[in-house]
Amino acid sequence: MKFALFLSSALVAIVPALAYSSTQAGLFAQDHFTGPYVHSNGDGSCITTPAGVINSVELIPGMTCQLYREPSCAQEAIPLKRDSASLRYDIGAPARSARCLK
């Protein structure tokens, strides 16, 4: 009985995590997908992390993000079409905001 309760609790915790990974992008404040992050559902709204900087981006297939060096999605966009474990390495500097689209 206790094992069944444990197993059902584990499934309740795992299923939402799987749903996130298949429907949203993650914008992380630190390199290698660590630190504070926010989810983007691909609606094109301007977002940033709680730390105010984006150092790594994890995208679902078919999603792209426009990265900006200004906090309000201002100035020229830098397109990103694949995961980036380190924006510092891939585009030369971290981003301050992003717009992601499905």
Short mmCIF file of C-alpha atoms in Angstrom, two decimals:
data_model
loop_
_atom_site.label_atom_id
_atom_site.label_comp_id
_atom_site.label_asym_id
_atom_site.label_seq_id
_atom_site.Cartn_x
_atom_site.Cartn_y
_atom_site.Cartn_z
CA MET A 1 0.00 0.00 0.00
CA LYS A 2 2.77 2.45 0.89
CA PHE A 3 4.62 1.57 -2.32
CA ALA A 4 1.51 2.29 -4.41
CA LEU A 5 1.12 5.66 -2.68
CA PHE A 6 4.79 6.44 -3.32
CA LEU A 7 4.49 5.44 -6.98
CA SER A 8 1.38 7.55 -7.58
CA SER A 9 3.06 10.55 -5.89
CA ALA A 10 6.10 10.13 -8.14
CA LEU A 11 3.91 10.09 -11.26
CA VAL A 12 2.12 13.25 -10.15
CA ALA A 13 5.52 14.97 -9.88
CA ILE A 14 6.95 13.65 -13.17
CA VAL A 15 4.04 14.22 -15.57
CA PRO A 16 3.98 18.05 -15.29
CA ALA A 17 7.75 18.15 -15.84
CA LEU A 18 7.34 16.16 -19.05
CA ALA A 19 4.58 18.49 -20.20
CA TYR A 20 6.83 21.53 -19.68
CA SER A 21 9.66 20.10 -21.74
CA SER A 22 7.42 19.46 -24.75
CA THR A 23 5.48 22.75 -24.83
CA GLN A 24 7.73 25.55 -23.53
CA ALA A 25 11.18 27.06 -23.81
CA GLY A 26 13.33 27.75 -20.76
CA LEU A 27 15.35 30.96 -20.38
CA PHE A 28 18.04 30.56 -17.71
CA ALA A 29 20.01 33.18 -15.78
CA GLN A 30 23.20 31.07 -15.72
CA ASP A 31 25.15 29.03 -18.26
CA HIS A 32 24.36 25.35 -18.87
CA PHE A 33 20.64 25.63 -18.05
CA THR A 34 21.10 26.41 -14.33
CA GLY A 35 19.96 29.15 -11.99
CA PRO A 36 16.71 31.13 -11.97
CA TYR A 37 14.68 30.73 -15.15
CA VAL A 38 11.39 31.58 -16.80
CA HIS A 39 9.23 29.62 -19.22
CA SER A 40 8.12 30.92 -22.57
CA ASN A 41 5.04 29.35 -24.13
CA GLY A 42 5.85 30.85 -27.54
CA ASP A 43 3.29 33.66 -27.54
CA GLY A 44 5.84 36.34 -28.51
CA SER A 45 5.66 38.36 -25.29
CA CYS A 46 8.81 40.13 -24.08
CA ILE A 47 10.29 38.26 -21.11
CA THR A 48 13.45 38.05 -19.03
CA THR A 49 14.66 36.06 -16.02
CA PRO A 50 14.26 37.24 -12.41
CA ALA A 51 18.00 38.10 -12.46
CA GLY A 52 17.48 40.35 -15.51
CA VAL A 53 19.94 38.45 -17.69
CA ILE A 54 19.63 35.39 -19.96
CA ASN A 55 22.76 33.22 -20.24
CA SER A 56 21.32 29.98 -21.66
CA VAL A 57 18.21 29.01 -23.62
CA GLU A 58 16.56 25.61 -24.01
CA LEU A 59 14.11 25.47 -26.94
CA ILE A 60 11.57 22.87 -27.99
CA PRO A 61 11.69 21.78 -31.66
CA GLY A 62 10.03 24.34 -33.91
CA MET A 63 10.39 27.26 -31.50
CA THR A 64 12.66 30.25 -32.14
CA CYS A 65 13.64 33.12 -29.87
CA GLN A 66 14.61 36.66 -30.74
CA LEU A 67 17.19 37.77 -28.15
CA TYR A 68 17.82 41.39 -27.21
CA ARG A 69 20.68 43.11 -25.39
CA GLU A 70 18.22 45.61 -23.85
CA PRO A 71 15.75 44.70 -21.06
CA SER A 72 12.58 45.75 -22.92
CA CYS A 73 13.11 43.86 -26.22
CA ALA A 74 14.48 47.05 -27.75
CA GLN A 75 17.11 47.51 -30.45
CA GLU A 76 18.19 44.83 -32.93
CA ALA A 77 17.07 41.21 -32.42
CA ILE A 78 19.48 38.28 -32.47
CA PRO A 79 17.67 35.14 -33.77
CA LEU A 80 18.19 31.85 -31.94
CA LYS A 81 16.83 28.62 -33.49
CA ARG A 82 18.56 26.00 -31.31
CA ASP A 83 19.49 25.42 -27.68
CA SER A 84 22.37 27.47 -26.33
CA ALA A 85 24.15 26.34 -23.18
CA SER A 86 26.15 29.59 -23.16
CA LEU A 87 25.00 32.70 -24.99
CA ARG A 88 28.31 34.28 -24.05
CA TYR A 89 29.99 31.66 -26.24
CA ASP A 90 27.38 31.49 -29.03
CA ILE A 91 26.57 35.18 -29.59
CA GLY A 92 29.32 36.94 -27.63
CA ALA A 93 27.29 38.20 -24.65
CA PRO A 94 24.27 37.31 -22.52
CA ALA A 95 20.86 38.64 -23.51
CA ARG A 96 18.69 40.88 -21.34
CA SER A 97 15.28 39.96 -22.83
CA ALA A 98 13.66 37.67 -25.40
CA ARG A 99 10.57 37.04 -27.53
CA CYS A 100 9.96 33.37 -28.29
CA LEU A 101 7.57 32.10 -30.98
CA LYS A 102 6.28 28.66 -31.92
#
